[in-house]
């Protein structure tokens, strides 16, 4: 059943295209007594992809880049340090490695330590460290020749100050883990890690790590707390991971394979990040995936922030924007088996093969995974025939898992129109749609789902972001103009909650010195994080989530005005939640009527974002465009309220039946 009660003429009014009836004033009527579709708790979620240094260098707080010397250039990120009087060599080596899965290590031969001989790591666009925090240095070390050596570990800022140090010694001719604590004496966003040998001899080093002691929820091998908290604050209903195009790879050989991302860090097989060389205008030759943030950590994060996990698996297709390499249909079995094993890893008992691996990693309780994505942004008959094979096997064994399928990269192109009828015929559960468009498209698309069939597959608006310039342009901005248009679009998603069950902005995060793609929902440097205007607009929707949609009627909107509205009711409290986007440059005084409401508490709450269209948040001014909360006085079954120009408003009204 459709919940939207706009007549077609009124829909036009919403877009400001109808003659003025301003004399009567704008009237917004919410039918409190006629609850409609149930809103899925997964309506608003997040989509994490390791793009823009989102994982290594971002959410995953390892400070050492290329800690395992497994980049194709094993010494990338490392430089020789040779101070006055020092003599020696450093080189990558691979004889008798610390671990066969991690064959390269660093060999440091010191002839004369002088005033310092060793190596420095540049971090991910340098290293951010804080005074008062503790960092664990760890390394696998073996001494293969010479007099007993010591290793000085130092944190040195870009202006040459030593802000942390420790010393290791007692090395033997066997690989062994050594650790030390570093407590910086100053906070700096730009430090490097120096390892300086003392004495004469030869040291082998591998898995060199500098990791903050404090992680999100204190998880071992955990996440950067400030970035993770930004995600948690959205109260996301789900998290889609790990991509995105990185699931697919340029070729199948560098696709994402979840089984290589769990277990001991040295066994996680590093590969090139697909965004390394994707854009000539934003090359990132040092972008690899260490998988320190792997599938176990993703599931753990979902559990920690209350988000339903939605892992996406490669379906036997490399990125169709790149090689488009295909696994022949009769060779898909290992890919489908990966999916079966993943479900067992997430949900299986300790007695199952993959459930036991989860338990061994420290998680006894199942993760309760209910969603699984088959492929990322695939298209064409090759996708449909692969999806069909996955679905047949997965549905037979795990009918309770809802599968997410792809309708391609655009919201209305040939690929999209090819996919939908076929997925509908296959009785797909949830179809993922992607849209990167200009703000005008988002306003127009606020009615996109009003005419979708009410039966059949549900919609996941899996990747959306308004582009102030054009897709993949480095000129795109996270400005209020884009965020406002997205908010208008979200009213349309929520109004159609019987069709749309999930949505997420893309991409999620970016390092200010390491990005390939913009816009992004959050930005960070080595110490700070900022939510964009888009983030806060999205947050207004995700953190004020009702249980059921309420019908709305809008009348009397002045010419040139455009309001986008959705109303809902939170069953647990009885509150009516009204979300209104005023897209125009003039405020709209409105008479709000809560039809069929019993008592309305006079004091409600309002959360309002309003700004100039080109306004943005920055690391130095992180909440320039952010909601302001206030008491909403004078609420009643019928009351006056003004929606400011260029604003998103959420009104929460306490209503009894
Ligand atoms: O969000 C960036 C990319 O856009 C994703 O990796 C891909 O799915 C889409 O093309």
XYZ file of C-alpha atoms and ligand atoms in Angstrom:
667
model
C 0.000 0.000 0.000
C 1.310 3.457 -0.805
C 1.480 5.855 2.096
C 2.004 9.087 0.270
C -1.216 10.992 -0.025
C -0.088 13.818 -2.285
C -2.423 14.201 -5.184
C -0.524 14.646 -8.422
C -1.302 18.388 -8.301
C 0.022 18.600 -4.787
C 3.177 16.816 -5.832
C 3.708 19.629 -8.277
C 3.194 22.075 -5.478
C 5.966 20.378 -3.568
C 8.301 21.175 -6.406
C 7.190 24.758 -6.498
C 5.779 24.591 -9.990
C 2.199 25.543 -9.296
C 0.494 28.893 -9.013
C 0.535 30.578 -5.660
C -2.238 30.024 -3.166
C -0.239 31.856 -0.546
C -3.196 33.836 0.643
C -4.430 30.748 2.469
C -0.969 29.981 3.803
C 0.948 26.718 3.717
C -0.812 23.873 5.436
C 0.832 20.576 6.296
C -1.501 17.870 7.544
C -0.190 14.687 9.127
C -2.690 11.851 9.496
C -1.600 10.545 12.860
C -4.539 8.155 12.956
C -3.631 6.430 9.663
C -0.262 4.723 10.103
C 1.126 3.256 6.905
C 4.169 1.209 6.010
C 6.597 -0.077 8.594
C 10.008 1.577 8.365
C 12.818 -0.916 8.338
C 15.344 -0.479 11.176
C 17.927 -0.837 8.386
C 16.581 2.192 6.504
C 19.740 4.255 7.119
C 23.135 2.606 7.241
C 26.731 3.067 6.211
C 28.873 1.754 3.407
C 32.532 1.229 4.222
C 35.069 0.809 1.467
C 38.843 1.039 1.674
C 39.090 4.016 -0.673
C 40.753 7.362 0.149
C 42.930 5.604 2.775
C 39.732 4.709 4.579
C 41.145 1.563 6.228
C 44.969 1.574 6.381
C 45.717 5.214 7.215
C 42.162 5.779 8.433
C 39.823 3.627 10.495
C 42.578 1.064 11.075
C 45.033 2.919 13.298
C 48.307 1.162 12.483
C 50.814 3.993 12.098
C 53.479 2.108 10.143
C 53.001 1.866 6.402
C 54.241 -1.347 4.806
C 54.905 -2.916 8.200
C 55.409 -6.331 6.642
C 57.691 -5.306 3.733
C 55.240 -7.011 1.376
C 54.582 -4.058 -0.924
C 55.932 -4.917 -4.416
C 58.677 -2.431 -3.600
C 59.453 -3.938 -0.181
C 61.093 -0.754 1.090
C 58.316 1.632 0.056
C 57.521 3.894 2.985
C 60.941 3.271 4.556
C 64.062 5.416 4.214
C 67.618 4.847 5.271
C 68.856 6.945 8.191
C 72.599 7.508 8.218
C 73.768 10.130 10.642
C 77.286 11.461 11.094
C 79.930 8.734 11.168
C 77.473 5.913 10.455
C 78.209 3.122 7.952
C 75.927 0.291 6.906
C 73.399 -1.056 4.449
C 69.743 -1.877 4.488
C 67.942 -4.161 2.102
C 64.893 -6.333 1.734
C 65.609 -10.031 2.218
C 63.634 -13.249 2.009
C 65.788 -16.118 3.273
C 64.225 -17.973 6.197
C 61.489 -15.448 6.735
C 59.537 -15.017 9.924
C 56.489 -16.519 8.211
C 56.181 -18.185 4.815
C 53.019 -16.207 4.036
C 54.952 -13.011 4.652
C 58.256 -13.734 2.910
C 60.002 -10.362 2.947
C 61.747 -8.610 5.798
C 64.287 -5.854 6.375
C 67.977 -6.633 6.866
C 69.986 -3.952 8.627
C 73.776 -4.377 8.451
C 75.581 -1.968 10.727
C 79.319 -1.462 10.201
C 79.451 1.664 12.352
C 76.426 3.084 14.144
C 78.042 6.529 14.341
C 75.456 9.014 15.560
C 72.682 6.828 14.263
C 72.180 4.203 11.596
C 68.871 2.657 10.744
C 65.569 3.254 9.072
C 62.561 5.565 9.297
C 58.943 4.932 8.394
C 56.893 7.766 6.936
C 53.492 6.471 8.049
C 50.351 7.224 6.124
C 51.047 10.817 5.154
C 53.159 10.837 8.359
C 51.949 9.735 11.801
C 49.645 11.499 14.249
C 50.454 10.915 17.909
C 49.029 12.416 21.079
C 50.609 13.447 24.308
C 49.128 11.380 27.106
C 48.343 8.424 24.866
C 50.341 5.202 24.802
C 51.503 3.445 21.660
C 52.724 -0.103 21.439
C 55.782 -0.626 19.313
C 56.242 -4.221 18.238
C 58.481 -6.050 15.793
C 59.760 -9.470 14.917
C 63.546 -9.314 15.276
C 66.449 -11.698 14.788
C 70.157 -10.948 15.022
C 72.181 -12.864 12.482
C 75.715 -11.501 13.028
C 77.910 -9.217 15.115
C 78.165 -7.978 18.654
C 74.943 -7.694 20.726
C 72.894 -4.936 19.165
C 70.325 -2.588 20.657
C 67.567 -0.826 18.779
C 66.542 2.713 19.638
C 62.921 3.433 18.749
C 62.158 7.120 18.349
C 59.232 9.251 17.304
C 60.523 12.385 15.621
C 58.358 15.266 14.424
C 58.685 16.892 11.017
C 60.513 19.780 12.671
C 63.028 17.437 14.256
C 61.817 17.080 17.835
C 62.071 13.663 19.467
C 58.721 13.170 21.200
C 58.941 9.536 22.184
C 61.566 6.873 22.631
C 62.220 3.352 23.814
C 65.003 0.820 23.544
C 65.005 -2.868 22.676
C 67.798 -5.388 23.105
C 68.468 -9.023 23.900
C 68.017 -10.211 20.307
C 68.853 -13.815 19.418
C 69.343 -15.656 16.165
C 65.696 -16.779 16.250
C 62.751 -14.646 15.152
C 61.061 -13.320 18.227
C 58.480 -10.621 19.007
C 59.726 -7.581 20.936
C 57.521 -4.822 22.257
C 57.938 -1.442 23.909
C 55.606 1.344 25.002
C 55.968 4.834 23.595
C 54.371 7.744 25.448
C 54.699 10.888 23.322
C 55.688 14.052 25.159
C 53.823 16.209 22.645
C 50.869 15.964 20.292
C 51.733 16.175 16.624
C 49.983 15.223 13.366
C 53.288 14.732 11.572
C 55.799 12.385 13.143
C 57.911 9.539 11.785
C 59.127 6.380 13.415
C 62.917 5.902 13.563
C 64.678 2.636 14.335
C 68.360 3.200 15.056
C 70.823 0.418 15.747
C 73.493 0.632 18.435
C 76.582 -1.560 18.032
C 77.980 -3.484 15.044
C 76.158 -6.408 13.488
C 73.192 -7.516 11.397
C 69.540 -7.394 12.387
C 66.505 -8.749 10.562
C 63.206 -6.998 11.217
C 59.636 -7.723 10.193
C 56.031 -6.880 11.162
C 57.111 -3.513 12.529
C 54.105 -1.903 14.145
C 53.243 1.208 16.105
C 49.682 0.857 17.310
C 47.691 3.028 19.711
C 46.822 1.304 22.953
C 43.419 2.924 22.987
C 41.119 1.556 20.301
C 37.363 1.768 19.776
C 35.729 -0.312 22.534
C 39.260 -1.398 23.473
C 39.270 -4.163 20.896
C 42.636 -5.801 20.231
C 43.852 -4.892 16.738
C 40.973 -2.422 17.005
C 39.924 0.779 15.310
C 40.692 4.473 15.562
C 38.261 5.650 18.262
C 37.350 9.087 16.896
C 36.604 7.798 13.405
C 34.697 4.756 14.665
C 32.694 6.973 17.012
C 31.609 9.119 14.072
C 30.185 5.973 12.507
C 28.548 4.864 15.750
C 26.963 8.303 16.202
C 24.988 7.769 13.021
C 23.275 4.805 14.718
C 23.560 2.952 11.423
C 21.011 0.223 10.839
C 23.548 -1.741 8.816
C 27.084 -1.604 7.534
C 27.898 -2.671 3.987
C 31.520 -3.734 3.602
C 34.235 -4.095 2.285
C 33.229 -2.347 -0.973
C 32.672 -1.203 -3.583
C 34.968 -1.796 -6.471
C 37.664 -3.269 -4.212
C 35.480 -6.373 -3.933
C 35.881 -6.872 -7.657
C 39.510 -5.907 -8.314
C 40.966 -4.726 -11.611
C 41.339 -8.419 -12.359
C 40.174 -11.418 -10.410
C 43.660 -11.894 -8.997
C 43.314 -8.728 -6.936
C 39.708 -9.212 -5.906
C 38.842 -9.114 -2.223
C 38.955 -12.590 -0.678
C 37.598 -12.600 2.849
C 39.423 -15.756 3.927
C 42.795 -14.056 3.454
C 41.747 -11.238 5.816
C 41.234 -13.140 9.062
C 43.613 -14.659 11.595
C 47.209 -13.702 12.450
C 48.246 -10.448 10.788
C 51.309 -11.959 9.157
C 49.096 -14.471 7.373
C 46.799 -11.854 5.832
C 47.970 -11.674 2.251
C 48.570 -8.068 1.220
C 47.365 -6.945 -2.203
C 47.333 -3.722 -4.143
C 44.401 -1.479 -3.401
C 42.315 -1.100 -6.530
C 42.255 2.687 -6.001
C 46.063 2.793 -6.137
C 46.229 3.589 -9.844
C 42.579 4.016 -10.795
C 42.661 7.771 -11.330
C 45.517 9.430 -13.157
C 44.488 12.715 -11.553
C 44.814 11.233 -8.039
C 47.479 8.513 -8.149
C 48.218 6.712 -4.876
C 51.203 4.464 -5.661
C 51.611 3.580 -1.980
C 48.022 2.333 -1.550
C 47.871 -1.351 -0.593
C 45.538 -3.410 1.553
C 47.233 -4.910 4.589
C 43.869 -6.345 5.715
C 44.730 -5.433 9.302
C 41.090 -4.406 9.173
C 39.678 -7.674 7.906
C 36.369 -9.483 7.969
C 36.523 -10.390 11.658
C 37.124 -6.749 12.578
C 34.296 -5.640 10.271
C 31.866 -8.015 11.930
C 33.091 -6.928 15.359
C 32.571 -3.269 14.439
C 29.027 -4.029 13.297
C 28.325 -5.686 16.635
C 29.887 -2.764 18.515
C 27.791 -0.114 16.769
C 24.577 -2.112 16.504
C 24.627 -2.331 12.703
C 23.439 -5.358 10.727
C 26.473 -6.702 8.840
C 26.110 -6.692 5.060
C 29.229 -8.280 3.586
C 29.617 -8.082 -0.180
C 31.364 -10.941 -1.975
C 32.896 -11.221 -5.392
C 30.519 -13.157 -7.657
C 33.093 -14.272 -10.199
C 33.418 -10.934 -11.961
C 36.278 -8.430 -11.910
C 35.423 -4.746 -12.144
C 33.521 -4.110 -15.359
C 35.035 -0.625 -15.549
C 38.432 -2.391 -15.736
C 39.122 -5.883 -17.110
C 35.620 -7.288 -16.633
C 37.314 -10.678 -16.239
C 34.806 -13.467 -15.718
C 34.927 -16.789 -13.934
C 33.352 -19.347 -16.284
C 29.983 -20.480 -14.996
C 31.159 -24.045 -14.532
C 34.014 -22.811 -12.329
C 31.989 -20.671 -9.927
C 31.839 -23.297 -7.216
C 34.758 -21.962 -5.096
C 33.201 -18.492 -5.121
C 29.858 -19.850 -3.981
C 31.633 -21.971 -1.386
C 33.269 -18.795 -0.039
C 29.782 -17.410 0.502
C 28.580 -20.552 2.259
C 31.671 -20.554 4.442
C 31.208 -16.894 5.290
C 27.699 -17.512 6.561
C 29.071 -20.346 8.693
C 31.926 -18.129 9.912
C 29.462 -15.433 10.976
C 26.636 -17.539 12.301
C 27.777 -21.134 12.699
C 28.217 -22.975 15.989
C 31.632 -23.598 17.506
C 31.345 -27.159 16.288
C 31.264 -26.107 12.632
C 34.480 -25.670 10.653
C 34.135 -21.933 10.087
C 32.204 -21.208 13.258
C 35.168 -22.689 15.131
C 37.467 -20.206 13.421
C 35.300 -17.319 14.602
C 35.348 -18.694 18.130
C 39.131 -19.091 17.951
C 39.346 -15.407 17.075
C 37.538 -14.568 20.304
C 33.881 -14.349 19.338
C 31.828 -17.199 20.747
C 28.430 -15.680 20.084
C 27.365 -15.745 16.422
C 27.344 -12.395 14.651
C 23.748 -12.957 13.542
C 24.344 -12.047 9.912
C 21.093 -11.769 7.942
C 22.211 -10.026 4.737
C 24.723 -10.938 2.046
C 25.632 -9.104 -1.135
C 26.319 -11.085 -4.317
C 28.718 -8.920 -6.287
C 29.175 -5.184 -6.058
C 28.161 -2.945 -8.904
C 27.747 -5.603 -11.597
C 25.674 -5.570 -14.705
C 24.653 -7.390 -17.844
C 23.602 -10.975 -18.548
C 26.916 -12.183 -17.097
C 25.833 -10.872 -13.721
C 22.304 -12.220 -13.835
C 23.485 -15.745 -14.662
C 26.054 -15.651 -11.873
C 23.619 -14.201 -9.350
C 21.150 -16.930 -10.233
C 23.693 -19.645 -9.466
C 24.675 -18.064 -6.160
C 21.047 -17.576 -5.151
C 20.098 -21.154 -5.960
C 22.734 -22.630 -3.659
C 22.563 -20.022 -0.904
C 18.776 -19.998 -0.689
C 18.667 -23.797 -0.554
C 20.981 -23.912 2.444
C 20.269 -20.583 4.151
C 16.774 -19.387 3.152
C 16.810 -16.894 6.021
C 19.715 -14.897 4.546
C 18.446 -12.034 2.381
C 20.559 -11.581 -0.712
C 21.449 -8.175 -2.093
C 21.800 -8.094 -5.872
C 23.067 -5.373 -8.199
C 21.332 -3.205 -10.780
C 24.586 -1.731 -12.081
C 26.313 1.616 -11.676
C 23.513 4.022 -12.599
C 19.939 4.598 -11.450
C 18.263 4.691 -14.864
C 20.600 3.530 -17.635
C 20.348 0.524 -19.966
C 22.172 -1.672 -17.482
C 19.665 -0.756 -14.794
C 16.686 -1.439 -17.050
C 18.202 -4.744 -18.108
C 18.770 -5.900 -14.535
C 15.534 -5.016 -12.768
C 13.014 -7.153 -14.677
C 15.346 -10.107 -14.551
C 15.987 -9.775 -10.843
C 12.259 -9.392 -10.334
C 11.656 -12.587 -12.313
C 14.238 -14.335 -10.146
C 12.361 -13.152 -7.057
C 15.443 -11.356 -5.749
C 15.227 -10.158 -2.157
C 16.837 -6.722 -2.275
C 18.202 -4.840 -5.292
C 21.060 -2.410 -4.810
C 20.801 0.862 -6.762
C 23.606 3.409 -7.111
C 23.288 7.075 -7.936
C 25.895 9.767 -8.184
C 24.221 12.813 -9.718
C 23.870 16.554 -9.476
C 21.646 18.100 -6.779
C 18.821 18.709 -9.274
C 18.590 14.979 -9.903
C 18.209 14.328 -6.188
C 15.346 16.800 -5.825
C 13.554 15.288 -8.802
C 14.204 11.786 -7.469
C 12.381 12.528 -4.223
C 9.358 11.001 -5.984
C 11.389 8.213 -7.641
C 9.886 5.432 -5.558
C 6.294 6.712 -5.484
C 5.551 4.688 -8.571
C 7.644 1.590 -7.954
C 5.709 -1.689 -7.775
C 4.713 -2.386 -4.183
C 5.489 -6.090 -4.437
C 8.622 -7.980 -5.424
C 12.211 -7.109 -4.567
C 12.886 -4.358 -2.067
C 15.272 -1.515 -2.856
C 18.629 -0.766 -1.272
C 19.776 2.715 -2.276
C 23.294 1.452 -1.691
C 25.458 4.304 -2.968
C 24.238 7.844 -3.314
C 25.931 11.224 -3.198
C 25.084 14.507 -4.854
C 27.959 15.747 -7.010
C 28.526 19.491 -7.055
C 30.626 19.077 -10.206
C 30.456 15.630 -11.813
C 31.171 12.022 -10.936
C 34.820 11.346 -10.022
C 35.669 15.028 -10.437
C 38.238 16.180 -7.889
C 36.289 19.460 -7.772
C 33.250 17.949 -6.034
C 32.440 19.604 -2.720
C 30.672 18.418 0.408
C 28.606 21.576 0.528
C 25.179 22.331 1.932
C 23.674 22.544 -1.548
C 24.434 18.854 -2.071
C 23.459 17.817 1.447
C 20.119 19.613 1.176
C 19.292 17.852 -2.076
C 20.222 14.493 -0.555
C 17.968 15.230 2.410
C 15.067 15.943 0.055
C 15.794 12.607 -1.620
C 15.808 10.826 1.728
C 12.288 12.066 2.480
C 11.238 10.177 -0.652
C 13.015 7.019 0.449
C 11.427 7.065 3.880
C 7.962 7.908 2.534
C 8.278 4.766 0.421
C 9.413 2.538 3.257
C 7.296 -0.282 1.882
C 9.695 -0.392 -1.106
C 12.986 1.048 0.144
C 14.468 -0.822 3.084
C 18.082 0.384 3.144
C 20.184 3.351 2.060
C 23.775 4.530 2.410
C 25.915 7.425 1.251
C 29.147 6.716 -0.629
C 32.004 6.866 -0.102
C 32.147 6.999 3.666
C 35.524 8.462 4.568
C 38.666 10.074 3.238
C 42.069 11.184 4.441
C 42.535 14.869 3.596
C 46.031 14.140 2.287
C 45.293 10.779 0.696
C 41.958 10.844 -1.103
C 41.166 9.622 -4.612
C 37.427 10.342 -4.684
C 35.226 13.130 -3.427
C 32.691 13.928 -2.018
C 32.818 11.751 1.109
C 30.671 11.558 4.221
C 33.511 12.193 6.685
C 37.060 13.495 6.330
C 39.999 13.010 8.645
C 43.653 13.823 9.042
C 46.075 11.991 11.298
C 44.483 13.320 14.473
C 41.123 14.866 13.689
C 37.862 13.918 12.028
C 35.069 16.052 10.628
C 31.532 15.172 9.649
C 30.458 16.922 6.463
C 27.208 18.815 5.983
C 26.047 15.611 4.277
C 26.971 13.615 7.379
C 24.868 15.781 9.666
C 21.912 15.839 7.293
C 22.090 12.056 7.011
C 22.394 11.814 10.775
C 19.171 13.772 11.228
C 17.413 11.072 9.275
C 19.139 8.063 10.804
C 18.922 9.150 14.431
C 15.278 10.238 14.238
C 13.872 7.048 12.870
C 10.188 6.328 13.266
C 8.521 2.933 13.180
C 5.715 3.619 10.690
C 5.137 6.167 7.962
C 2.270 8.629 8.430
C 0.431 10.120 5.441
C 1.075 13.802 4.796
C -0.784 16.378 2.782
C 0.704 19.694 1.822
C -1.260 22.608 0.435
C -0.958 26.317 -0.157
C 2.770 26.450 -0.783
C 3.823 29.848 -2.172
C 5.193 29.983 -5.711
C 8.927 29.388 -5.807
C 8.865 27.367 -2.584
C 9.549 23.676 -2.355
C 9.107 21.587 0.747
C 9.931 17.896 0.896
C 8.222 16.138 3.768
C 8.011 12.800 5.478
C 6.233 12.011 8.730
C 6.474 8.948 10.884
C 5.509 7.693 14.291
C 7.767 6.027 16.801
C 5.599 3.305 18.256
C 7.628 2.912 21.447
C 7.082 6.544 22.558
C 4.102 7.609 20.471
C 6.115 10.542 19.123
C 5.350 11.972 15.731
C 8.552 12.733 13.811
C 8.239 15.271 11.042
C 11.135 15.782 8.639
C 10.878 18.787 6.382
C 13.381 19.994 3.805
C 12.925 23.556 2.641
C 14.910 23.697 -0.591
C 14.142 27.308 -1.413
C 15.677 30.621 -0.435
C 12.671 31.850 1.526
C 11.342 30.689 4.861
C 7.966 28.970 4.786
C 5.560 29.778 7.631
C 3.373 26.712 7.884
C 0.325 25.643 9.760
C 0.902 22.077 10.942
C -2.090 19.951 11.723
C -1.832 16.596 13.471
C -5.038 15.034 12.295
C -6.465 12.377 14.549
C -4.004 13.127 17.349
C -5.109 12.943 20.965
C -3.220 15.130 23.371
C -0.143 16.921 21.995
C 2.460 17.982 24.566
C 3.100 21.708 24.088
C 6.864 21.239 24.360
C 8.349 19.248 21.524
C 11.901 19.229 20.212
C 13.318 20.605 17.008
C 16.584 19.867 15.242
C 17.318 22.314 12.465
C 20.134 22.639 9.966
C 20.264 25.773 7.835
C 23.199 27.301 6.021
C 24.314 29.067 2.882
C 24.378 26.695 -0.074
C 28.140 26.747 -0.523
C 28.917 26.290 3.189
C 31.046 23.310 4.184
C 32.508 21.881 7.362
C 36.263 21.688 7.703
C 38.669 20.174 10.192
C 39.181 23.652 11.620
C 35.476 24.510 11.655
C 33.869 21.087 11.961
C 30.297 22.012 12.886
C 29.699 25.110 10.799
C 26.869 23.188 9.122
C 25.292 21.083 11.846
C 21.915 20.690 13.512
C 20.866 23.041 16.297
C 18.580 21.471 18.875
C 15.868 23.505 20.603
C 12.659 23.121 22.537
C 9.721 23.483 20.222
C 7.243 25.556 22.217
C 3.569 25.795 21.454
C 3.061 22.446 19.802
C -0.588 21.450 19.534
C -2.937 19.504 17.298
C -2.784 22.604 15.095
C 0.111 25.037 15.381
C 2.255 27.431 13.380
C 5.869 26.717 12.557
C 8.310 28.362 10.161
C 10.748 26.281 8.138
C 13.844 28.428 7.522
C 15.292 28.976 4.066
C 17.551 26.191 2.808
C 16.964 24.031 5.842
C 16.367 20.528 7.084
C 14.116 20.362 10.135
C 13.181 17.448 12.322
C 10.305 18.090 14.706
C 9.586 15.559 17.421
C 6.136 15.921 18.891
C 4.822 13.999 21.846
C 1.397 12.808 20.865
C -1.006 10.463 22.578
C -3.845 8.804 20.723
O 31.943 4.771 -3.934
C 32.984 4.696 -4.861
C 32.717 3.638 -5.931
O 31.601 3.975 -6.686
C 32.399 2.266 -5.422
O 33.536 1.538 -5.155
C 31.657 1.642 -6.554
O 30.741 0.670 -6.142
C 31.030 2.815 -7.254
O 31.332 2.802 -8.600
